[in-house]
Amino acid sequence: MVIEKAAVAGTLESSDAQITVEPGGGKVELTIESSVIHQFGKQIRAVVLETLERLDVKDAKIKVVDKGALDCTLKARVECAVYRSAGITENLPWGGVIR
């Protein structure tokens, strides 16, 4: 999937995450900010990268500001931000449909 423009999904509320997606420079660049980065940083990174891979995103800048989000919330926020950035607004294959 091609990232066409910057897009944001999520909030900075407790138990949520804000994901920003922008066109990249030829690769996936991931930045993570989290108060629990030392405990869960590897898991946050894995969930975000796995979701991007399932969406076939190969060129993007991704910024994650985590406020204690669960894996399912991270996946949903990444999906939403990617769809918004690609201009896809109808017939979205949410959740488990994406493989």
PDB file of N, CA and C in Angstrom:
ATOM      1  N   MET A   1       0.849  -1.167   0.000  1.00  0.00           N
ATOM      2  CA  MET A   1       0.000   0.000   0.000  1.00  0.00           C
ATOM      3  C   MET A   1       0.899   1.236   0.000  1.00  0.00           C
ATOM      4  N   VAL A   2       0.544   2.221  -0.773  1.00  0.00           N
ATOM      5  CA  VAL A   2       1.346   3.433  -0.902  1.00  0.00           C
ATOM      6  C   VAL A   2       0.818   4.509   0.047  1.00  0.00           C
ATOM      7  N   ILE A   3       1.705   5.070   0.831  1.00  0.00           N
ATOM      8  CA  ILE A   3       1.367   6.164   1.736  1.00  0.00           C
ATOM      9  C   ILE A   3       1.438   7.457   0.934  1.00  0.00           C
ATOM     10  N   GLU A   4       0.293   8.114   0.755  1.00  0.00           N
ATOM     11  CA  GLU A   4       0.221   9.296  -0.096  1.00  0.00           C
ATOM     12  C   GLU A   4       0.349  10.611   0.662  1.00  0.00           C
ATOM     13  N   LYS A   5      -0.138  10.643   1.905  1.00  0.00           N
ATOM     14  CA  LYS A   5      -0.138  11.886   2.675  1.00  0.00           C
ATOM     15  C   LYS A   5      -0.045  11.553   4.158  1.00  0.00           C
ATOM     16  N   ALA A   6       0.239  12.547   4.959  1.00  0.00           N
ATOM     17  CA  ALA A   6       0.315  12.350   6.410  1.00  0.00           C
ATOM     18  C   ALA A   6      -1.082  12.095   6.967  1.00  0.00           C
ATOM     19  N   ALA A   7      -1.155  11.212   7.960  1.00  0.00           N
ATOM     20  CA  ALA A   7      -2.427  10.916   8.610  1.00  0.00           C
ATOM     21  C   ALA A   7      -2.168  10.500  10.049  1.00  0.00           C
ATOM     22  N   VAL A   8      -3.170  10.730  10.900  1.00  0.00           N
ATOM     23  CA  VAL A   8      -3.065  10.412  12.322  1.00  0.00           C
ATOM     24  C   VAL A   8      -4.288   9.609  12.737  1.00  0.00           C
ATOM     25  N   ALA A   9      -4.070   8.663  13.655  1.00  0.00           N
ATOM     26  CA  ALA A   9      -5.179   7.916  14.256  1.00  0.00           C
ATOM     27  C   ALA A   9      -4.863   7.729  15.733  1.00  0.00           C
ATOM     28  N   GLY A  10      -5.895   7.783  16.570  1.00  0.00           N
ATOM     29  CA  GLY A  10      -5.724   7.580  17.997  1.00  0.00           C
ATOM     30  C   GLY A  10      -5.664   8.875  18.781  1.00  0.00           C
ATOM     31  N   THR A  11      -5.528   8.709  20.094  1.00  0.00           N
ATOM     32  CA  THR A  11      -5.489   9.861  20.995  1.00  0.00           C
ATOM     33  C   THR A  11      -4.310   9.713  21.950  1.00  0.00           C
ATOM     34  N   LEU A  12      -4.141  10.711  22.781  1.00  0.00           N
ATOM     35  CA  LEU A  12      -3.101  10.672  23.805  1.00  0.00           C
ATOM     36  C   LEU A  12      -3.692  10.364  25.183  1.00  0.00           C
ATOM     37  N   GLU A  13      -4.884   9.776  25.176  1.00  0.00           N
ATOM     38  CA  GLU A  13      -5.536   9.370  26.417  1.00  0.00           C
ATOM     39  C   GLU A  13      -4.870   8.114  26.971  1.00  0.00           C
ATOM     40  N   SER A  14      -5.062   7.868  28.244  1.00  0.00           N
ATOM     41  CA  SER A  14      -4.545   6.665  28.873  1.00  0.00           C
ATOM     42  C   SER A  14      -5.108   5.423  28.189  1.00  0.00           C
ATOM     43  N   SER A  15      -4.294   4.400  28.018  1.00  0.00           N
ATOM     44  CA  SER A  15      -4.655   3.130  27.382  1.00  0.00           C
ATOM     45  C   SER A  15      -4.902   3.250  25.886  1.00  0.00           C
ATOM     46  N   ASP A  16      -4.382   4.266  25.252  1.00  0.00           N
ATOM     47  CA  ASP A  16      -4.518   4.456  23.813  1.00  0.00           C
ATOM     48  C   ASP A  16      -3.136   4.728  23.230  1.00  0.00           C
ATOM     49  N   ALA A  17      -3.092   4.929  21.938  1.00  0.00           N
ATOM     50  CA  ALA A  17      -1.857   5.293  21.259  1.00  0.00           C
ATOM     51  C   ALA A  17      -2.203   6.213  20.102  1.00  0.00           C
ATOM     52  N   GLN A  18      -1.324   7.149  19.814  1.00  0.00           N
ATOM     53  CA  GLN A  18      -1.496   8.019  18.659  1.00  0.00           C
ATOM     54  C   GLN A  18      -0.458   7.614  17.623  1.00  0.00           C
ATOM     55  N   ILE A  19      -0.938   7.269  16.436  1.00  0.00           N
ATOM     56  CA  ILE A  19      -0.073   6.815  15.354  1.00  0.00           C
ATOM     57  C   ILE A  19      -0.085   7.863  14.254  1.00  0.00           C
ATOM     58  N   THR A  20       1.098   8.302  13.847  1.00  0.00           N
ATOM     59  CA  THR A  20       1.239   9.229  12.733  1.00  0.00           C
ATOM     60  C   THR A  20       1.963   8.510  11.606  1.00  0.00           C
ATOM     61  N   VAL A  21       1.407   8.581  10.404  1.00  0.00           N
ATOM     62  CA  VAL A  21       1.993   7.940   9.231  1.00  0.00           C
ATOM     63  C   VAL A  21       2.254   9.025   8.189  1.00  0.00           C
ATOM     64  N   GLU A  22       3.450   9.003   7.613  1.00  0.00           N
ATOM     65  CA  GLU A  22       3.829   9.955   6.562  1.00  0.00           C
ATOM     66  C   GLU A  22       4.566   9.208   5.455  1.00  0.00           C
ATOM     67  N   PRO A  23       4.598   9.789   4.254  1.00  0.00           N
ATOM     68  CA  PRO A  23       5.412   9.171   3.202  1.00  0.00           C
ATOM     69  C   PRO A  23       6.860   9.073   3.669  1.00  0.00           C
ATOM     70  N   GLY A  24       7.504   7.976   3.316  1.00  0.00           N
ATOM     71  CA  GLY A  24       8.865   7.722   3.786  1.00  0.00           C
ATOM     72  C   GLY A  24       9.924   8.053   2.760  1.00  0.00           C
ATOM     73  N   GLY A  25      11.140   7.678   3.105  1.00  0.00           N
ATOM     74  CA  GLY A  25      12.284   7.915   2.242  1.00  0.00           C
ATOM     75  C   GLY A  25      12.830   6.634   1.653  1.00  0.00           C
ATOM     76  N   GLY A  26      11.963   5.692   1.308  1.00  0.00           N
ATOM     77  CA  GLY A  26      12.395   4.460   0.683  1.00  0.00           C
ATOM     78  C   GLY A  26      12.389   3.249   1.592  1.00  0.00           C
ATOM     79  N   LYS A  27      12.054   3.437   2.864  1.00  0.00           N
ATOM     80  CA  LYS A  27      11.995   2.327   3.809  1.00  0.00           C
ATOM     81  C   LYS A  27      11.017   2.681   4.921  1.00  0.00           C
ATOM     82  N   VAL A  28      10.766   1.732   5.792  1.00  0.00           N
ATOM     83  CA  VAL A  28       9.914   1.981   6.952  1.00  0.00           C
ATOM     84  C   VAL A  28      10.796   2.494   8.085  1.00  0.00           C
ATOM     85  N   GLU A  29      10.481   3.702   8.557  1.00  0.00           N
ATOM     86  CA  GLU A  29      11.180   4.299   9.692  1.00  0.00           C
ATOM     87  C   GLU A  29      10.191   4.380  10.850  1.00  0.00           C
ATOM     88  N   LEU A  30      10.523   3.747  11.969  1.00  0.00           N
ATOM     89  CA  LEU A  30       9.611   3.670  13.101  1.00  0.00           C
ATOM     90  C   LEU A  30      10.207   4.358  14.318  1.00  0.00           C
ATOM     91  N   THR A  31       9.438   5.286  14.901  1.00  0.00           N
ATOM     92  CA  THR A  31       9.816   5.966  16.135  1.00  0.00           C
ATOM     93  C   THR A  31       8.754   5.662  17.182  1.00  0.00           C
ATOM     94  N   ILE A  32       9.200   5.283  18.378  1.00  0.00           N
ATOM     95  CA  ILE A  32       8.258   4.949  19.451  1.00  0.00           C
ATOM     96  C   ILE A  32       8.569   5.786  20.678  1.00  0.00           C
ATOM     97  N   GLU A  33       7.527   6.426  21.219  1.00  0.00           N
ATOM     98  CA  GLU A  33       7.611   7.123  22.500  1.00  0.00           C
ATOM     99  C   GLU A  33       6.622   6.435  23.435  1.00  0.00           C
ATOM    100  N   SER A  34       7.108   5.998  24.594  1.00  0.00           N
ATOM    101  CA  SER A  34       6.232   5.306  25.534  1.00  0.00           C
ATOM    102  C   SER A  34       6.838   5.363  26.921  1.00  0.00           C
ATOM    103  N   SER A  35       5.975   5.526  27.920  1.00  0.00           N
ATOM    104  CA  SER A  35       6.454   5.506  29.300  1.00  0.00           C
ATOM    105  C   SER A  35       6.828   4.097  29.735  1.00  0.00           C
ATOM    106  N   VAL A  36       6.398   3.099  28.967  1.00  0.00           N
ATOM    107  CA  VAL A  36       6.710   1.704  29.284  1.00  0.00           C
ATOM    108  C   VAL A  36       7.617   1.079  28.218  1.00  0.00           C
ATOM    109  N   ILE A  37       8.427   1.907  27.584  1.00  0.00           N
ATOM    110  CA  ILE A  37       9.280   1.439  26.493  1.00  0.00           C
ATOM    111  C   ILE A  37      10.235   0.340  26.951  1.00  0.00           C
ATOM    112  N   HIS A  38      10.731   0.429  28.178  1.00  0.00           N
ATOM    113  CA  HIS A  38      11.687  -0.569  28.658  1.00  0.00           C
ATOM    114  C   HIS A  38      11.037  -1.930  28.886  1.00  0.00           C
ATOM    115  N   GLN A  39       9.775  -1.943  29.285  1.00  0.00           N
ATOM    116  CA  GLN A  39       9.072  -3.203  29.513  1.00  0.00           C
ATOM    117  C   GLN A  39       8.454  -3.764  28.227  1.00  0.00           C
ATOM    118  N   PHE A  40       7.875  -2.895  27.401  1.00  0.00           N
ATOM    119  CA  PHE A  40       7.073  -3.358  26.272  1.00  0.00           C
ATOM    120  C   PHE A  40       7.524  -2.826  24.914  1.00  0.00           C
ATOM    121  N   GLY A  41       8.657  -2.181  24.846  1.00  0.00           N
ATOM    122  CA  GLY A  41       9.128  -1.598  23.587  1.00  0.00           C
ATOM    123  C   GLY A  41       9.263  -2.607  22.460  1.00  0.00           C
ATOM    124  N   LYS A  42       9.814  -3.783  22.751  1.00  0.00           N
ATOM    125  CA  LYS A  42       9.979  -4.817  21.717  1.00  0.00           C
ATOM    126  C   LYS A  42       8.629  -5.295  21.199  1.00  0.00           C
ATOM    127  N   GLN A  43       7.667  -5.441  22.105  1.00  0.00           N
ATOM    128  CA  GLN A  43       6.334  -5.899  21.700  1.00  0.00           C
ATOM    129  C   GLN A  43       5.611  -4.830  20.878  1.00  0.00           C
ATOM    130  N   ILE A  44       5.708  -3.574  21.284  1.00  0.00           N
ATOM    131  CA  ILE A  44       5.087  -2.485  20.523  1.00  0.00           C
ATOM    132  C   ILE A  44       5.663  -2.462  19.117  1.00  0.00           C
ATOM    133  N   ARG A  45       6.982  -2.516  19.025  1.00  0.00           N
ATOM    134  CA  ARG A  45       7.672  -2.512  17.727  1.00  0.00           C
ATOM    135  C   ARG A  45       7.208  -3.686  16.859  1.00  0.00           C
ATOM    136  N   ALA A  46       7.149  -4.879  17.447  1.00  0.00           N
ATOM    137  CA  ALA A  46       6.748  -6.075  16.700  1.00  0.00           C
ATOM    138  C   ALA A  46       5.322  -5.958  16.178  1.00  0.00           C
ATOM    139  N   VAL A  47       4.409  -5.480  17.010  1.00  0.00           N
ATOM    140  CA  VAL A  47       2.999  -5.351  16.604  1.00  0.00           C
ATOM    141  C   VAL A  47       2.856  -4.347  15.460  1.00  0.00           C
ATOM    142  N   VAL A  48       3.509  -3.206  15.575  1.00  0.00           N
ATOM    143  CA  VAL A  48       3.417  -2.174  14.535  1.00  0.00           C
ATOM    144  C   VAL A  48       4.017  -2.682  13.227  1.00  0.00           C
ATOM    145  N   LEU A  49       5.200  -3.265  13.278  1.00  0.00           N
ATOM    146  CA  LEU A  49       5.851  -3.748  12.058  1.00  0.00           C
ATOM    147  C   LEU A  49       5.084  -4.899  11.414  1.00  0.00           C
ATOM    148  N   GLU A  50       4.519  -5.791  12.222  1.00  0.00           N
ATOM    149  CA  GLU A  50       3.710  -6.884  11.684  1.00  0.00           C
ATOM    150  C   GLU A  50       2.466  -6.346  10.975  1.00  0.00           C
ATOM    151  N   THR A  51       1.831  -5.361  11.573  1.00  0.00           N
ATOM    152  CA  THR A  51       0.633  -4.763  10.964  1.00  0.00           C
ATOM    153  C   THR A  51       0.984  -4.068   9.656  1.00  0.00           C
ATOM    154  N   LEU A  52       2.094  -3.342   9.636  1.00  0.00           N
ATOM    155  CA  LEU A  52       2.533  -2.691   8.394  1.00  0.00           C
ATOM    156  C   LEU A  52       2.842  -3.719   7.314  1.00  0.00           C
ATOM    157  N   GLU A  53       3.446  -4.827   7.709  1.00  0.00           N
ATOM    158  CA  GLU A  53       3.760  -5.890   6.746  1.00  0.00           C
ATOM    159  C   GLU A  53       2.485  -6.488   6.157  1.00  0.00           C
ATOM    160  N   ARG A  54       1.478  -6.744   7.008  1.00  0.00           N
ATOM    161  CA  ARG A  54       0.203  -7.290   6.527  1.00  0.00           C
ATOM    162  C   ARG A  54      -0.493  -6.326   5.571  1.00  0.00           C
ATOM    163  N   LEU A  55      -0.279  -5.032   5.789  1.00  0.00           N
ATOM    164  CA  LEU A  55      -0.881  -4.013   4.927  1.00  0.00           C
ATOM    165  C   LEU A  55      -0.016  -3.721   3.704  1.00  0.00           C
ATOM    166  N   ASP A  56       1.115  -4.399   3.594  1.00  0.00           N
ATOM    167  CA  ASP A  56       2.059  -4.245   2.483  1.00  0.00           C
ATOM    168  C   ASP A  56       2.596  -2.815   2.378  1.00  0.00           C
ATOM    169  N   VAL A  57       2.922  -2.225   3.529  1.00  0.00           N
ATOM    170  CA  VAL A  57       3.530  -0.894   3.582  1.00  0.00           C
ATOM    171  C   VAL A  57       5.036  -1.084   3.647  1.00  0.00           C
ATOM    172  N   LYS A  58       5.746  -0.549   2.645  1.00  0.00           N
ATOM    173  CA  LYS A  58       7.188  -0.732   2.573  1.00  0.00           C
ATOM    174  C   LYS A  58       7.957   0.587   2.624  1.00  0.00           C
ATOM    175  N   ASP A  59       7.235   1.700   2.576  1.00  0.00           N
ATOM    176  CA  ASP A  59       7.876   3.016   2.520  1.00  0.00           C
ATOM    177  C   ASP A  59       7.044   4.008   3.324  1.00  0.00           C
ATOM    178  N   ALA A  60       7.453   4.253   4.583  1.00  0.00           N
ATOM    179  CA  ALA A  60       6.680   5.163   5.431  1.00  0.00           C
ATOM    180  C   ALA A  60       7.486   5.572   6.649  1.00  0.00           C
ATOM    181  N   LYS A  61       7.140   6.737   7.183  1.00  0.00           N
ATOM    182  CA  LYS A  61       7.633   7.170   8.485  1.00  0.00           C
ATOM    183  C   LYS A  61       6.474   6.986   9.454  1.00  0.00           C
ATOM    184  N   ILE A  62       6.707   6.231  10.515  1.00  0.00           N
ATOM    185  CA  ILE A  62       5.667   5.935  11.489  1.00  0.00           C
ATOM    186  C   ILE A  62       6.133   6.445  12.847  1.00  0.00           C
ATOM    187  N   LYS A  63       5.267   7.207  13.508  1.00  0.00           N
ATOM    188  CA  LYS A  63       5.557   7.654  14.868  1.00  0.00           C
ATOM    189  C   LYS A  63       4.463   7.123  15.780  1.00  0.00           C
ATOM    190  N   VAL A  64       4.867   6.443  16.843  1.00  0.00           N
ATOM    191  CA  VAL A  64       3.936   5.891  17.815  1.00  0.00           C
ATOM    192  C   VAL A  64       4.150   6.616  19.138  1.00  0.00           C
ATOM    193  N   VAL A  65       3.076   7.212  19.659  1.00  0.00           N
ATOM    194  CA  VAL A  65       3.102   7.777  21.005  1.00  0.00           C
ATOM    195  C   VAL A  65       2.152   6.914  21.819  1.00  0.00           C
ATOM    196  N   ASP A  66       2.740   6.015  22.600  1.00  0.00           N
ATOM    197  CA  ASP A  66       1.969   5.012  23.338  1.00  0.00           C
ATOM    198  C   ASP A  66       1.650   5.485  24.741  1.00  0.00           C
ATOM    199  N   LYS A  67       0.416   5.276  25.148  1.00  0.00           N
ATOM    200  CA  LYS A  67      -0.034   5.602  26.501  1.00  0.00           C
ATOM    201  C   LYS A  67      -0.586   4.361  27.194  1.00  0.00           C
ATOM    202  N   GLY A  68       0.044   3.210  26.916  1.00  0.00           N
ATOM    203  CA  GLY A  68      -0.378   1.968  27.548  1.00  0.00           C
ATOM    204  C   GLY A  68      -1.393   1.188  26.747  1.00  0.00           C
ATOM    205  N   ALA A  69      -1.358   1.319  25.426  1.00  0.00           N
ATOM    206  CA  ALA A  69      -2.327   0.637  24.569  1.00  0.00           C
ATOM    207  C   ALA A  69      -2.064  -0.861  24.504  1.00  0.00           C
ATOM    208  N   LEU A  70      -3.138  -1.623  24.413  1.00  0.00           N
ATOM    209  CA  LEU A  70      -3.038  -3.062  24.187  1.00  0.00           C
ATOM    210  C   LEU A  70      -2.673  -3.317  22.729  1.00  0.00           C
ATOM    211  N   ASP A  71      -2.232  -4.535  22.429  1.00  0.00           N
ATOM    212  CA  ASP A  71      -1.847  -4.891  21.063  1.00  0.00           C
ATOM    213  C   ASP A  71      -2.980  -4.652  20.066  1.00  0.00           C
ATOM    214  N   CYS A  72      -4.204  -5.030  20.434  1.00  0.00           N
ATOM    215  CA  CYS A  72      -5.334  -4.865  19.521  1.00  0.00           C
ATOM    216  C   CYS A  72      -5.589  -3.394  19.205  1.00  0.00           C
ATOM    217  N   THR A  73      -5.344  -2.524  20.174  1.00  0.00           N
ATOM    218  CA  THR A  73      -5.510  -1.086  19.957  1.00  0.00           C
ATOM    219  C   THR A  73      -4.427  -0.571  19.026  1.00  0.00           C
ATOM    220  N   LEU A  74      -3.199  -1.011  19.233  1.00  0.00           N
ATOM    221  CA  LEU A  74      -2.099  -0.610  18.347  1.00  0.00           C
ATOM    222  C   LEU A  74      -2.390  -1.016  16.907  1.00  0.00           C
ATOM    223  N   LYS A  75      -2.842  -2.258  16.708  1.00  0.00           N
ATOM    224  CA  LYS A  75      -3.160  -2.736  15.360  1.00  0.00           C
ATOM    225  C   LYS A  75      -4.240  -1.881  14.711  1.00  0.00           C
ATOM    226  N   ALA A  76      -5.297  -1.608  15.462  1.00  0.00           N
ATOM    227  CA  ALA A  76      -6.404  -0.817  14.924  1.00  0.00           C
ATOM    228  C   ALA A  76      -5.967   0.592  14.563  1.00  0.00           C
ATOM    229  N   ARG A  77      -5.151   1.205  15.408  1.00  0.00           N
ATOM    230  CA  ARG A  77      -4.674   2.565  15.131  1.00  0.00           C
ATOM    231  C   ARG A  77      -3.757   2.603  13.915  1.00  0.00           C
ATOM    232  N   VAL A  78      -2.889   1.613  13.780  1.00  0.00           N
ATOM    233  CA  VAL A  78      -1.994   1.564  12.615  1.00  0.00           C
ATOM    234  C   VAL A  78      -2.817   1.379  11.343  1.00  0.00           C
ATOM    235  N   GLU A  79      -3.760   0.433  11.364  1.00  0.00           N
ATOM    236  CA  GLU A  79      -4.615   0.212  10.201  1.00  0.00           C
ATOM    237  C   GLU A  79      -5.334   1.500   9.804  1.00  0.00           C
ATOM    238  N   CYS A  80      -5.943   2.162  10.767  1.00  0.00           N
ATOM    239  CA  CYS A  80      -6.700   3.383  10.495  1.00  0.00           C
ATOM    240  C   CYS A  80      -5.817   4.465   9.900  1.00  0.00           C
ATOM    241  N   ALA A  81      -4.647   4.697  10.487  1.00  0.00           N
ATOM    242  CA  ALA A  81      -3.744   5.741   9.984  1.00  0.00           C
ATOM    243  C   ALA A  81      -3.277   5.424   8.567  1.00  0.00           C
ATOM    244  N   VAL A  82      -2.961   4.160   8.299  1.00  0.00           N
ATOM    245  CA  VAL A  82      -2.505   3.772   6.957  1.00  0.00           C
ATOM    246  C   VAL A  82      -3.621   3.969   5.931  1.00  0.00           C
ATOM    247  N   TYR A  83      -4.831   3.515   6.266  1.00  0.00           N
ATOM    248  CA  TYR A  83      -5.950   3.702   5.336  1.00  0.00           C
ATOM    249  C   TYR A  83      -6.200   5.183   5.072  1.00  0.00           C
ATOM    250  N   ARG A  84      -6.174   5.999   6.103  1.00  0.00           N
ATOM    251  CA  ARG A  84      -6.374   7.440   5.918  1.00  0.00           C
ATOM    252  C   ARG A  84      -5.285   8.026   5.028  1.00  0.00           C
ATOM    253  N   SER A  85      -4.047   7.622   5.245  1.00  0.00           N
ATOM    254  CA  SER A  85      -2.932   8.183   4.478  1.00  0.00           C
ATOM    255  C   SER A  85      -2.965   7.740   3.020  1.00  0.00           C
ATOM    256  N   ALA A  86      -3.575   6.596   2.755  1.00  0.00           N
ATOM    257  CA  ALA A  86      -3.686   6.094   1.388  1.00  0.00           C
ATOM    258  C   ALA A  86      -4.974   6.562   0.708  1.00  0.00           C
ATOM    259  N   GLY A  87      -5.809   7.283   1.444  1.00  0.00           N
ATOM    260  CA  GLY A  87      -7.053   7.799   0.874  1.00  0.00           C
ATOM    261  C   GLY A  87      -8.141   6.748   0.717  1.00  0.00           C
ATOM    262  N   ILE A  88      -8.028   5.636   1.428  1.00  0.00           N
ATOM    263  CA  ILE A  88      -9.039   4.569   1.349  1.00  0.00           C
ATOM    264  C   ILE A  88     -10.101   4.843   2.408  1.00  0.00           C
ATOM    265  N   THR A  89     -11.341   5.042   1.961  1.00  0.00           N
ATOM    266  CA  THR A  89     -12.404   5.395   2.897  1.00  0.00           C
ATOM    267  C   THR A  89     -13.615   4.474   2.812  1.00  0.00           C
ATOM    268  N   GLU A  90     -13.656   3.571   1.830  1.00  0.00           N
ATOM    269  CA  GLU A  90     -14.813   2.691   1.676  1.00  0.00           C
ATOM    270  C   GLU A  90     -14.372   1.237   1.600  1.00  0.00           C
ATOM    271  N   ASN A  91     -15.264   0.333   2.038  1.00  0.00           N
ATOM    272  CA  ASN A  91     -15.027  -1.108   1.986  1.00  0.00           C
ATOM    273  C   ASN A  91     -13.698  -1.507   2.634  1.00  0.00           C
ATOM    274  N   LEU A  92     -13.489  -1.012   3.835  1.00  0.00           N
ATOM    275  CA  LEU A  92     -12.248  -1.294   4.554  1.00  0.00           C
ATOM    276  C   LEU A  92     -12.231  -2.713   5.103  1.00  0.00           C
ATOM    277  N   PRO A  93     -11.173  -3.466   4.857  1.00  0.00           N
ATOM    278  CA  PRO A  93     -11.066  -4.834   5.401  1.00  0.00           C
ATOM    279  C   PRO A  93     -10.477  -4.830   6.801  1.00  0.00           C
ATOM    280  N   TRP A  94     -11.218  -4.394   7.796  1.00  0.00           N
ATOM    281  CA  TRP A  94     -10.713  -4.237   9.157  1.00  0.00           C
ATOM    282  C   TRP A  94     -10.333  -5.559   9.796  1.00  0.00           C
ATOM    283  N   GLY A  95      -9.411  -5.457  10.718  1.00  0.00           N
ATOM    284  CA  GLY A  95      -9.085  -6.539  11.641  1.00  0.00           C
ATOM    285  C   GLY A  95      -8.595  -7.819  11.003  1.00  0.00           C
ATOM    286  N   GLY A  96      -9.244  -8.939  11.365  1.00  0.00           N
ATOM    287  CA  GLY A  96      -8.791 -10.253  10.962  1.00  0.00           C
ATOM    288  C   GLY A  96      -8.874 -10.537   9.481  1.00  0.00           C
ATOM    289  N   VAL A  97      -9.564  -9.695   8.731  1.00  0.00           N
ATOM    290  CA  VAL A  97      -9.683  -9.900   7.284  1.00  0.00           C
ATOM    291  C   VAL A  97      -8.327  -9.684   6.615  1.00  0.00           C
ATOM    292  N   ILE A  98      -7.525  -8.806   7.172  1.00  0.00           N
ATOM    293  CA  ILE A  98      -6.229  -8.475   6.571  1.00  0.00           C
ATOM    294  C   ILE A  98      -5.250  -9.595   6.864  1.00  0.00           C
ATOM    295  N   ARG A  99      -4.643 -10.156   5.839  1.00  0.00           N
ATOM    296  CA  ARG A  99      -3.625 -11.200   5.995  1.00  0.00           C
ATOM    297  C   ARG A  99      -2.448 -10.884   5.147  1.00  0.00           C
TER     298      ARG A  99
END
